[in-house]
PDB file of C-alpha atoms in Angstrom:
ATOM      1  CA  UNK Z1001     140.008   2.313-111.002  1.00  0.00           C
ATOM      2  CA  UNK Z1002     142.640   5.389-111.360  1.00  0.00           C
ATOM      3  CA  UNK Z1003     141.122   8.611-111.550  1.00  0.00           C
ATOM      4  CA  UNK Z1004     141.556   8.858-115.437  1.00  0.00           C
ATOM      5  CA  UNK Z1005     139.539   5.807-116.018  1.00  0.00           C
ATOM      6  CA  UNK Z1006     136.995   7.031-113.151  1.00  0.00           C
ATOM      7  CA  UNK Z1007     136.742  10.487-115.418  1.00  0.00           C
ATOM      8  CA  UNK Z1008     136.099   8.417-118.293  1.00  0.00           C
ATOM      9  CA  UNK Z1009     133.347   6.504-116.990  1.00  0.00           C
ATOM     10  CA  UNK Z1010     131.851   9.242-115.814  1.00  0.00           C
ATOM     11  CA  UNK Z1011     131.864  11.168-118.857  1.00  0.00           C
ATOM     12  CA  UNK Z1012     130.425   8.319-120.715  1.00  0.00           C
ATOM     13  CA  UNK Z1013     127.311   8.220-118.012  1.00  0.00           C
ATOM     14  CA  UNK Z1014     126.549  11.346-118.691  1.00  0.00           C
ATOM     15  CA  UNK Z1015     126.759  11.585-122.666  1.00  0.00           C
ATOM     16  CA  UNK Z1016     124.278   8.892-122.290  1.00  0.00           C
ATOM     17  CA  UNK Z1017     121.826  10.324-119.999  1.00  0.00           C
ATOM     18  CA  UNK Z1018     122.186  13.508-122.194  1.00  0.00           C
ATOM     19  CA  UNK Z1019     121.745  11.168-125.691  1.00  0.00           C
ATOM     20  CA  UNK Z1020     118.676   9.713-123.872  1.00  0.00           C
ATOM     21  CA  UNK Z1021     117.391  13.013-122.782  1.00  0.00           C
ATOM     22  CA  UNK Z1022     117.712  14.577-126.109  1.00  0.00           C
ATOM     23  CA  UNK Z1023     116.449  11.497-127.975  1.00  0.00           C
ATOM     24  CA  UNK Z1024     113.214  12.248-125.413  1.00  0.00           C
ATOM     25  CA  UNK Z1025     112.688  15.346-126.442  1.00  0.00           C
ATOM     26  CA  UNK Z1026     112.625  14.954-129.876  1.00  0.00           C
ATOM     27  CA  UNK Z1027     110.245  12.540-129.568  1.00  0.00           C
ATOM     28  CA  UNK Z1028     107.913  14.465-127.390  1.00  0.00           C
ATOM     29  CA  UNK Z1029     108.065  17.713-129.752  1.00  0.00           C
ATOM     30  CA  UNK Z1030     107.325  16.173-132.698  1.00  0.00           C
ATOM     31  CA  UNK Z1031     104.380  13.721-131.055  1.00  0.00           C
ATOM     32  CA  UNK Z1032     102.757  17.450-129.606  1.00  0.00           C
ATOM     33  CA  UNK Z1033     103.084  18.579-133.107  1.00  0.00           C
ATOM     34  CA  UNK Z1034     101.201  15.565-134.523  1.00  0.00           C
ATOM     35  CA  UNK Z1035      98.747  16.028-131.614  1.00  0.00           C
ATOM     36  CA  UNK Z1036      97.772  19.983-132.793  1.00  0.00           C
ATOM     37  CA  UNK Z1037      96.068  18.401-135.998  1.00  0.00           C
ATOM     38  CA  UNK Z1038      93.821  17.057-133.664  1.00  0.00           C
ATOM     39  CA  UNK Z1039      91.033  19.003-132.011  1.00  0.00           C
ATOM     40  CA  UNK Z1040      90.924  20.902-128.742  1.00  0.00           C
ATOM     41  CA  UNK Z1041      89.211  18.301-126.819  1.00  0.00           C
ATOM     42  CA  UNK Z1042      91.276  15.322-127.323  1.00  0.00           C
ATOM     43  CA  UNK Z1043      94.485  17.480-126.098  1.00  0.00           C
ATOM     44  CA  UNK Z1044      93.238  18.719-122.607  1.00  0.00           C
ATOM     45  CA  UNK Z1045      95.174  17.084-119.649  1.00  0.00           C
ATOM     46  CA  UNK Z1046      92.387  15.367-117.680  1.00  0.00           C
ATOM     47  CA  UNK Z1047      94.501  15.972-114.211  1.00  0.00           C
ATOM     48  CA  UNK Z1048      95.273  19.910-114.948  1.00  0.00           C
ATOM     49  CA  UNK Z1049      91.651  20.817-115.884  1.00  0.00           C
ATOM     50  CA  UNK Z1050      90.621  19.157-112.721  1.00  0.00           C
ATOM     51  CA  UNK Z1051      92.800  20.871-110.526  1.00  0.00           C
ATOM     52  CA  UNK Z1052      93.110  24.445-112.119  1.00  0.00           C
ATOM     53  CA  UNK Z1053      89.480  24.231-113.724  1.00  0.00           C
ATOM     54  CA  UNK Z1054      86.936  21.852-112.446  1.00  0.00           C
ATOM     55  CA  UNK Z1055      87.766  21.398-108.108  1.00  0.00           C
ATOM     56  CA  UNK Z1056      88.842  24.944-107.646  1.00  0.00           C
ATOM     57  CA  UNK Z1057      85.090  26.372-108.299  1.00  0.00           C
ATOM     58  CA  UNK Z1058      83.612  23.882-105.876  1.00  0.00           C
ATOM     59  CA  UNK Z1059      85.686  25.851-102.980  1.00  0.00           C
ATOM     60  CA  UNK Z1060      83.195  28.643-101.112  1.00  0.00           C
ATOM     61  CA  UNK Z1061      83.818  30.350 -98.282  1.00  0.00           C
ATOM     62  CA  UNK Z1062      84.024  28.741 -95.108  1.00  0.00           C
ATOM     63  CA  UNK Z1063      83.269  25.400 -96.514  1.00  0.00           C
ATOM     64  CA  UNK Z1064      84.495  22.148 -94.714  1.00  0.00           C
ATOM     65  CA  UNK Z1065      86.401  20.060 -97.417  1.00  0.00           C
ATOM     66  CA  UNK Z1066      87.342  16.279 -97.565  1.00  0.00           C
ATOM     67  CA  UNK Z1067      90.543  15.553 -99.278  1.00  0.00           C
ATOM     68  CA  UNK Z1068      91.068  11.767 -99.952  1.00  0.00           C
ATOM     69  CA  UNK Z1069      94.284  10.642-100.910  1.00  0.00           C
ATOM     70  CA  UNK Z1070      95.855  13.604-100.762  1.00  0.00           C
ATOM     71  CA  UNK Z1071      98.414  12.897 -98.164  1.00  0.00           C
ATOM     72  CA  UNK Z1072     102.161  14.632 -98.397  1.00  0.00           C
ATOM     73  CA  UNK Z1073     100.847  16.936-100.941  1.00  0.00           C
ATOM     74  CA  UNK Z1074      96.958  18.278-100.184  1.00  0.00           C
ATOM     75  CA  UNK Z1075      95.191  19.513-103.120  1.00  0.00           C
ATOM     76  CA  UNK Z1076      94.080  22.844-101.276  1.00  0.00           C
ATOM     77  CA  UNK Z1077      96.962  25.262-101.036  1.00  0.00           C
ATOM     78  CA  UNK Z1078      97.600  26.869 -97.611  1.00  0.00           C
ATOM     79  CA  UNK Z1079      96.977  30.312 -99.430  1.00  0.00           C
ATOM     80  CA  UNK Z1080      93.845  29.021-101.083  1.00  0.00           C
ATOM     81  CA  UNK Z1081      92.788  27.862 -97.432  1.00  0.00           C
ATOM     82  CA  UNK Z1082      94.136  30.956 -95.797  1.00  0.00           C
ATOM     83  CA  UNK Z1083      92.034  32.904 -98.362  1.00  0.00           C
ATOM     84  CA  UNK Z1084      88.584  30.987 -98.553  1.00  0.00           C
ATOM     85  CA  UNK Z1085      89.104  30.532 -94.725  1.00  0.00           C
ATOM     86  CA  UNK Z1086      88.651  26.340 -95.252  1.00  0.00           C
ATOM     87  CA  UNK Z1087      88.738  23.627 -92.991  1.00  0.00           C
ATOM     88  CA  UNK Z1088      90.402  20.886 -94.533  1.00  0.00           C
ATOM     89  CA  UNK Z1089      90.094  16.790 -93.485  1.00  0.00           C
ATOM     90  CA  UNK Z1090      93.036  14.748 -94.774  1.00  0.00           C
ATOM     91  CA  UNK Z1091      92.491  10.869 -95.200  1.00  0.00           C
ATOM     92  CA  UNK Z1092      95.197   8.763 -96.177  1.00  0.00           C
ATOM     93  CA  UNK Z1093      95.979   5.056 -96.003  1.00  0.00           C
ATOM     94  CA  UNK Z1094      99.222   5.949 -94.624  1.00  0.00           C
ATOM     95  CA  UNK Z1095      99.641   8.565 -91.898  1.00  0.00           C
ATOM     96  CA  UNK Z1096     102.911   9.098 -92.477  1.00  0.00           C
ATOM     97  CA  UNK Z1097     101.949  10.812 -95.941  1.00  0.00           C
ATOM     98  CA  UNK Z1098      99.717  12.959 -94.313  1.00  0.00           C
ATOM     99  CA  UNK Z1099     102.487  13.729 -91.845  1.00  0.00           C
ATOM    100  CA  UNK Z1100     104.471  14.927 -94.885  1.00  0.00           C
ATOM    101  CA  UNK Z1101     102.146  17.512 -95.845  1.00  0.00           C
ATOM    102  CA  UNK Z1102     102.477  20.973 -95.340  1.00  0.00           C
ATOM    103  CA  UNK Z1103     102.492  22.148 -91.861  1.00  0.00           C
ATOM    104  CA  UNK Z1104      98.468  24.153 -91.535  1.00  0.00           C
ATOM    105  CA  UNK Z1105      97.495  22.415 -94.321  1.00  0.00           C
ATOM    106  CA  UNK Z1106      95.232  19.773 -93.092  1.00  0.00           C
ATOM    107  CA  UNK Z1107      93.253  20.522 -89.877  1.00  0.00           C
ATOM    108  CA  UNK Z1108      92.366  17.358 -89.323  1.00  0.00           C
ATOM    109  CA  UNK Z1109      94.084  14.051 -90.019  1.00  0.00           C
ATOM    110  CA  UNK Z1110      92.329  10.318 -90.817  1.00  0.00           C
ATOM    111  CA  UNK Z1111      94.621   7.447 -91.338  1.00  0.00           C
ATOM    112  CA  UNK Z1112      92.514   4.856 -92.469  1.00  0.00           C
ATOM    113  CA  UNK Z1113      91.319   2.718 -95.836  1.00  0.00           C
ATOM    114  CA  UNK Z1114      88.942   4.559 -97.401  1.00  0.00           C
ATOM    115  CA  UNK Z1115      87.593   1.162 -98.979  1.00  0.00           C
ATOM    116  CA  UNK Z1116      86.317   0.300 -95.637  1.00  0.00           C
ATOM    117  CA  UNK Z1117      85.930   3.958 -94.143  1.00  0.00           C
ATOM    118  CA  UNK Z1118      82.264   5.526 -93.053  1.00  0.00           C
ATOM    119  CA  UNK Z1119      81.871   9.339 -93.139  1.00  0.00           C
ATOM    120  CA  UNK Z1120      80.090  11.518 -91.095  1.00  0.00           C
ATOM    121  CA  UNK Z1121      78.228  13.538 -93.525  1.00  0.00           C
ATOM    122  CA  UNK Z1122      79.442  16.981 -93.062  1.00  0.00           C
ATOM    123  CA  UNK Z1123      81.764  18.426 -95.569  1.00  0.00           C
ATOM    124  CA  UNK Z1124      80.250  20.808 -98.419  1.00  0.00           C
ATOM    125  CA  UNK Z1125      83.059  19.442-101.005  1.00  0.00           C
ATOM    126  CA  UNK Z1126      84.698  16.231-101.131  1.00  0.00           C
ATOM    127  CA  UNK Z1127      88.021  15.682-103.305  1.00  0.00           C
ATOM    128  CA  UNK Z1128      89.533  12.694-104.333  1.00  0.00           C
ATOM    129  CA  UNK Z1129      92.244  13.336-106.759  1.00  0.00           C
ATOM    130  CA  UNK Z1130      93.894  10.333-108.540  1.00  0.00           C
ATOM    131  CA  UNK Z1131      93.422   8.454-105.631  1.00  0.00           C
ATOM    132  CA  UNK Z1132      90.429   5.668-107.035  1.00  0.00           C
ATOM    133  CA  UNK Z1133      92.708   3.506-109.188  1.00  0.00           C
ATOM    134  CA  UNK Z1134      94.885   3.042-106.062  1.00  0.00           C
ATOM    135  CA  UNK Z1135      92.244   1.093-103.879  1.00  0.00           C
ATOM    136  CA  UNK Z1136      91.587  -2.741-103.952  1.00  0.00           C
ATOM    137  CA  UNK Z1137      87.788  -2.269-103.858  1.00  0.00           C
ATOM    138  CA  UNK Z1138      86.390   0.721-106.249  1.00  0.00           C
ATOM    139  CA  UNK Z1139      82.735   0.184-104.619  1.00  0.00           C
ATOM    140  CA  UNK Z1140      83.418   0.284-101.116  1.00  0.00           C
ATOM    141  CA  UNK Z1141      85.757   3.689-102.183  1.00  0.00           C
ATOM    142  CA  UNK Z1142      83.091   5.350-103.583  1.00  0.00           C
ATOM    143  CA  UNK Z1143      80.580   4.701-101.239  1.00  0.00           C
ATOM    144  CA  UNK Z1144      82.784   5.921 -98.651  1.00  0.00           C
ATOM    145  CA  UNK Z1145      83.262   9.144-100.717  1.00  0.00           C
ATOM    146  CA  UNK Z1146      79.670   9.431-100.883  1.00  0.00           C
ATOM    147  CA  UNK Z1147      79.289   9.099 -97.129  1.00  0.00           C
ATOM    148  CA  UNK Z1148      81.470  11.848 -96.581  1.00  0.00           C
ATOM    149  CA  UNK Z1149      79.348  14.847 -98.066  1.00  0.00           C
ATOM    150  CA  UNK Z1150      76.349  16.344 -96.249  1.00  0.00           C
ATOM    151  CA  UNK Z1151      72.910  16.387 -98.246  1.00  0.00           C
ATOM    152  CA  UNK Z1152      73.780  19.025-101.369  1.00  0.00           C
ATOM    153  CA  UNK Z1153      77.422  18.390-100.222  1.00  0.00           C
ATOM    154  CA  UNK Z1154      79.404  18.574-103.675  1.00  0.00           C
ATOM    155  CA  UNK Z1155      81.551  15.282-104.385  1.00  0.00           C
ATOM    156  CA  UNK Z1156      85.121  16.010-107.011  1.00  0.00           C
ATOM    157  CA  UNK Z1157      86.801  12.707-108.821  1.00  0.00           C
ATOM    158  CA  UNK Z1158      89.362  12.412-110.707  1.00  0.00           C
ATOM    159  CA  UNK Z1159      90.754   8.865-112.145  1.00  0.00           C
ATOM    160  CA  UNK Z1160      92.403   7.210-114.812  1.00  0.00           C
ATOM    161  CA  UNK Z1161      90.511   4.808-116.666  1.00  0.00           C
ATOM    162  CA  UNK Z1162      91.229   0.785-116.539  1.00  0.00           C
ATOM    163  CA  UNK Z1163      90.853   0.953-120.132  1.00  0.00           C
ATOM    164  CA  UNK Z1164      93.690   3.200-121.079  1.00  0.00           C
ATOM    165  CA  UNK Z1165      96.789   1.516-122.428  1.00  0.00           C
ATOM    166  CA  UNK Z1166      98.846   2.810-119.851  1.00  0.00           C
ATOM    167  CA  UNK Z1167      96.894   1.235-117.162  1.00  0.00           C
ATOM    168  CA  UNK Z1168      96.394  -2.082-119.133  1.00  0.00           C
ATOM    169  CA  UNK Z1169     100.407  -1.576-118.664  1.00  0.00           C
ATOM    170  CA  UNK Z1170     100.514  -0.692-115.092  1.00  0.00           C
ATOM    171  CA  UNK Z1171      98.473  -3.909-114.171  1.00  0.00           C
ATOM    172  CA  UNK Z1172     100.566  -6.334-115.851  1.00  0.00           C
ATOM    173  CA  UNK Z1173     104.278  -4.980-115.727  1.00  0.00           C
ATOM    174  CA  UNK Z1174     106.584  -6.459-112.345  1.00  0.00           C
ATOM    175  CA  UNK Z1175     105.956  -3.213-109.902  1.00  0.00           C
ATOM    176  CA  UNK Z1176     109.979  -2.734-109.816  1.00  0.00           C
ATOM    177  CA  UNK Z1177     110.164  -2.775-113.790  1.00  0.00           C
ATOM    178  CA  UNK Z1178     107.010  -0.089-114.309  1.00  0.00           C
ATOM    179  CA  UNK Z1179     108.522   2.147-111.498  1.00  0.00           C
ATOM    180  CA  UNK Z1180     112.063   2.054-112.982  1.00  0.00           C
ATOM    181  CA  UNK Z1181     110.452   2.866-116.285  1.00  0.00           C
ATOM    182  CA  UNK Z1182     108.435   5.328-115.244  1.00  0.00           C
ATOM    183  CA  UNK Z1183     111.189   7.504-113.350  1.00  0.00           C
ATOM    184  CA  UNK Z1184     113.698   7.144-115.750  1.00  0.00           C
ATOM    185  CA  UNK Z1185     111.252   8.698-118.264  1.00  0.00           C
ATOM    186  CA  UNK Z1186     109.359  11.055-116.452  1.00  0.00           C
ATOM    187  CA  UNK Z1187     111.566  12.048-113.454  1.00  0.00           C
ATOM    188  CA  UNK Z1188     108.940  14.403-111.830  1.00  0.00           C
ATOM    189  CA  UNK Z1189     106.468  11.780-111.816  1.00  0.00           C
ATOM    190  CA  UNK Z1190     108.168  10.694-108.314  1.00  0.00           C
ATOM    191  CA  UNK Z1191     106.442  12.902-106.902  1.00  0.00           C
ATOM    192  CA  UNK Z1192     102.332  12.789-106.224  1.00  0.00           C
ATOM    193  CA  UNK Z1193     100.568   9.551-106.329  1.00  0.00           C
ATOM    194  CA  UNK Z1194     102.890   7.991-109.564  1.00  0.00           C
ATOM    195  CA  UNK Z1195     104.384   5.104-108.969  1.00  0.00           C
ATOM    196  CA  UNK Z1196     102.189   3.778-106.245  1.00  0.00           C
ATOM    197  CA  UNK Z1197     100.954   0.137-106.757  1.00  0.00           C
ATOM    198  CA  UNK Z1198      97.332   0.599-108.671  1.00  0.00           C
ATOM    199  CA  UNK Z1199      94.537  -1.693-109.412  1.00  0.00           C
ATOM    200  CA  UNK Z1200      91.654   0.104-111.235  1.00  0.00           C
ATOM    201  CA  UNK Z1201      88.817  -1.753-109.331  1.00  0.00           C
ATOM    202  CA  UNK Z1202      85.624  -0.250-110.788  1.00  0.00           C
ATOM    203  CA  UNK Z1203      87.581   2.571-112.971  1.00  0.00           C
ATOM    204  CA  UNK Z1204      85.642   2.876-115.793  1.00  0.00           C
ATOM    205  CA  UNK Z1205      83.514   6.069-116.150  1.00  0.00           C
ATOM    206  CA  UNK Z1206      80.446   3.691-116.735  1.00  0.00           C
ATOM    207  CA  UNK Z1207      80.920   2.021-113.222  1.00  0.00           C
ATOM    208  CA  UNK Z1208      81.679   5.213-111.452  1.00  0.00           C
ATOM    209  CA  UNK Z1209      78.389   6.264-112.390  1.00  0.00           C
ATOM    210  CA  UNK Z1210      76.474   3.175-111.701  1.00  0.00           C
ATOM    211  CA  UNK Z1211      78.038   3.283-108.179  1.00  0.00           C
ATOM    212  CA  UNK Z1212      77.793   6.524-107.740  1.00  0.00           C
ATOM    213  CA  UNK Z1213      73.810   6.694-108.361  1.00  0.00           C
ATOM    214  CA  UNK Z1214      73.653   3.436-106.292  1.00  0.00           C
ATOM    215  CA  UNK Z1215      74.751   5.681-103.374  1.00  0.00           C
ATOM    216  CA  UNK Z1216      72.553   8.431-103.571  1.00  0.00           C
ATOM    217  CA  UNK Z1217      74.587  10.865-105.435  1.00  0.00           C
ATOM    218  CA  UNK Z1218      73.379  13.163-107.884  1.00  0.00           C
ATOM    219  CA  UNK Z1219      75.618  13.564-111.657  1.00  0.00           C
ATOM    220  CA  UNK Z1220      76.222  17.576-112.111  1.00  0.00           C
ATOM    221  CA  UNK Z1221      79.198  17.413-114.540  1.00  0.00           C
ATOM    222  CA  UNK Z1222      81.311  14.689-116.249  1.00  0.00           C
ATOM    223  CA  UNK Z1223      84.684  15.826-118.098  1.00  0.00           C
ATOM    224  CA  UNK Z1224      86.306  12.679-120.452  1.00  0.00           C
ATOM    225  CA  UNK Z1225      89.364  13.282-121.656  1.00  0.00           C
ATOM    226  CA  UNK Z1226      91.596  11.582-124.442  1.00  0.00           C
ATOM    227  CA  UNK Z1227      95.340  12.896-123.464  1.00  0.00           C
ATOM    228  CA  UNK Z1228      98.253  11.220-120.842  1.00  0.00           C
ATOM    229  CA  UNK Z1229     101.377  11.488-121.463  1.00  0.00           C
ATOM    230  CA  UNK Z1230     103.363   8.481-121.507  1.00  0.00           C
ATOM    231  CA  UNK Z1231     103.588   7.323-125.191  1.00  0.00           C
ATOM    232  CA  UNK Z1232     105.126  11.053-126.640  1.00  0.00           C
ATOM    233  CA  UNK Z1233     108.281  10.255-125.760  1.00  0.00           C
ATOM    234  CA  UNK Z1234     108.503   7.857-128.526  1.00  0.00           C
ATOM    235  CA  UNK Z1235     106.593   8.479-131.716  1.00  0.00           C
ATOM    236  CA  UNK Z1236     105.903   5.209-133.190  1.00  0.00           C
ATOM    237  CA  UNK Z1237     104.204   4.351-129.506  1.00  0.00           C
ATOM    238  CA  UNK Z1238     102.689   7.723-129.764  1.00  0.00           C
ATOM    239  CA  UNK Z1239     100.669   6.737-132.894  1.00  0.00           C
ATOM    240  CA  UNK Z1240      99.673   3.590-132.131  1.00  0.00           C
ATOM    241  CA  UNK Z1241      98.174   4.413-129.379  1.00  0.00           C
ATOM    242  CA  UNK Z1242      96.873   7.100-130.604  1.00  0.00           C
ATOM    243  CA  UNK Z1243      95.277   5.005-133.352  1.00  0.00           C
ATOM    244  CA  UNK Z1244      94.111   2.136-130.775  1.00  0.00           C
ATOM    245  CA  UNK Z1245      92.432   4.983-128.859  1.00  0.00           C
ATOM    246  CA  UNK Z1246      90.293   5.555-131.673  1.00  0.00           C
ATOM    247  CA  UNK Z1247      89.313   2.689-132.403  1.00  0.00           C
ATOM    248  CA  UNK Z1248      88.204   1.368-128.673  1.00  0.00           C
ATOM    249  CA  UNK Z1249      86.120   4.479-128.355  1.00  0.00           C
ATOM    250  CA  UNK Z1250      84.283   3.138-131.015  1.00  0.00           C
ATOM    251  CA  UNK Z1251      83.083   0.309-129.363  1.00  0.00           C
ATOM    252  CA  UNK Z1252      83.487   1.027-125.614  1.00  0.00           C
ATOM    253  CA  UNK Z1253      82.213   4.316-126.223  1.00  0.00           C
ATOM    254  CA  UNK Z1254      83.076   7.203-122.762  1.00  0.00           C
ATOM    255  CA  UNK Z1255      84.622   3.778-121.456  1.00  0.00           C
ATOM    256  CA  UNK Z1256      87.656   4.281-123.772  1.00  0.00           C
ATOM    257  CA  UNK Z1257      88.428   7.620-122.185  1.00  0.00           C
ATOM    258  CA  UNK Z1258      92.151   8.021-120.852  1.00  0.00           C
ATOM    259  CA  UNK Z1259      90.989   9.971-117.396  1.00  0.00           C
ATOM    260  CA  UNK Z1260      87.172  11.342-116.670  1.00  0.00           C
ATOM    261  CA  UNK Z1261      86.579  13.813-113.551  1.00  0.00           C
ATOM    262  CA  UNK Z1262      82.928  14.131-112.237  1.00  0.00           C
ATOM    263  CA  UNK Z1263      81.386  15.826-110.046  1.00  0.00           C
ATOM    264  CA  UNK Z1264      78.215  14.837-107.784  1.00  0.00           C
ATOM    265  CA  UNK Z1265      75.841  16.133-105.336  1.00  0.00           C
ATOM    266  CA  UNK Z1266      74.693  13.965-102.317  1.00  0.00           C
ATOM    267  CA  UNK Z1267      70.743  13.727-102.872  1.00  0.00           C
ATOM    268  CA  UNK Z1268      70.131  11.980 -99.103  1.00  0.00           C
TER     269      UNK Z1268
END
């Protein structure tokens, strides 16, 4: 290829990836526009409230915390740790995650499956941040969670429901096709725990709590929330799911819910 044609290739890459980008955009503006008519509740992002709102407040001074899933990016910064004066666990499947991570941020590391892993009962807060949907076995993950906190030990989750569209989706599309999708779309999902295989074993807010009370912990607060974003970027997706959304919480009631975040206390 001589360098004119070369040029002209590459100029027609990019006014594509720019079309695409812009036709994106669009999309996403005027779906957040449609999504203002709605109220407050059904537009909070399940993931930022956790981690700006609902896990931060569970941090006291001193405490020992569990952080499950975390990996290459913990959810405790080093200044937040630094600050609080924290000791921080790190599990992962996959040491080589954890390895990734921040160097101070994790004073201890676990590599192991936390479907099949038994805590010692010691830290005051456990956190496991979109982490559930990712494990084979949902019961044997939360009963593992649960065996991490000490008596009145404080217990932070944060999932996706199996119920949302998007993880209806996730189970059924070919892993390459969903992760192609998903990057070209969002490119900063690449980061974090997107685009890891997922299997939403026991992810519905009503089994979470069923298991959860079946290993001695304790409901203090549950958060539902009605927003993701992976149907703005294209409007007509953006309203029927929008409309499908209201009609399955209808009949499957808090089950319906996009993500949830709870947090327990570990009676015994």
């Amino acid at each position: 290829m001589d360098s004119l044609a070369f040029a002209a290739a590459k100029l027609n890459r990019w006014w594509k990836r720019s079309m695409l980008r812009w036709f994106l955009q669009k999309n996403v503006a005027i779906s957040e526009h449609c999504d203002r008519l709605l109220p407050e509740r059904f537009r909070a992002d399940g993931n930022r409230t956790f981690a700006t709102e609902i896990a931060p407040r569970l941090l006291t001074q001193n405490a020992l915390v569990y952080d499950l899933g975390g990996g290459a990016r913990p959810f405790v910064s080093l200044s937040d740790k630094q600050r609080l004066n924290l000791t921080v666990v790190g599990l992962d499947l996959e040491g080589g995650e954890l390895a990734k991570a921040p160097q101070g941020a994790y004073d201890e590391q676990i590599e192991a499956d936390l479907t099949i892993f038994s805590g010692r009962g010691d830290a005051d807060v456990v956190i496991c941040q979109a982490t559930l949907e990712h494990v084979r076995d949902g019961t044997g993950a939360l009963r593992a969670i649960a065996s991490c906190a000490k008596p009145g030990g404080l217990i932070a989750i944060f999932s996706p429901s199996r119920n949302a569209i998007f993880a209806r989706l996730n189970r059924v599309l070919p892993e390459k096709v969903k992760r192609w999708l998903l990057f070209k779309i969002f490119p900063e999902k690449s980061l974090g725990h997107d685009g890891f295989p997922a299997f939403y074993d026991k992810c519905l807010p009503s089994e979470v709590e069923r298991i959860a009370a079946q290993s001695g912990l304790e409901l203090v607060e549950r958060r539902l929330f009605w927003k993701s974003s992976y149907f703005y970027a294209f409007v007509p997706a953006f309203f029927a799911w929008r409309v499908w959304q209201g009609v399955s919480a209808v009949f499957l009631g808090a089950d319906a819910a996009e993500t949830y975040a709870y947090v327990f206390r570990r009676m015994h």
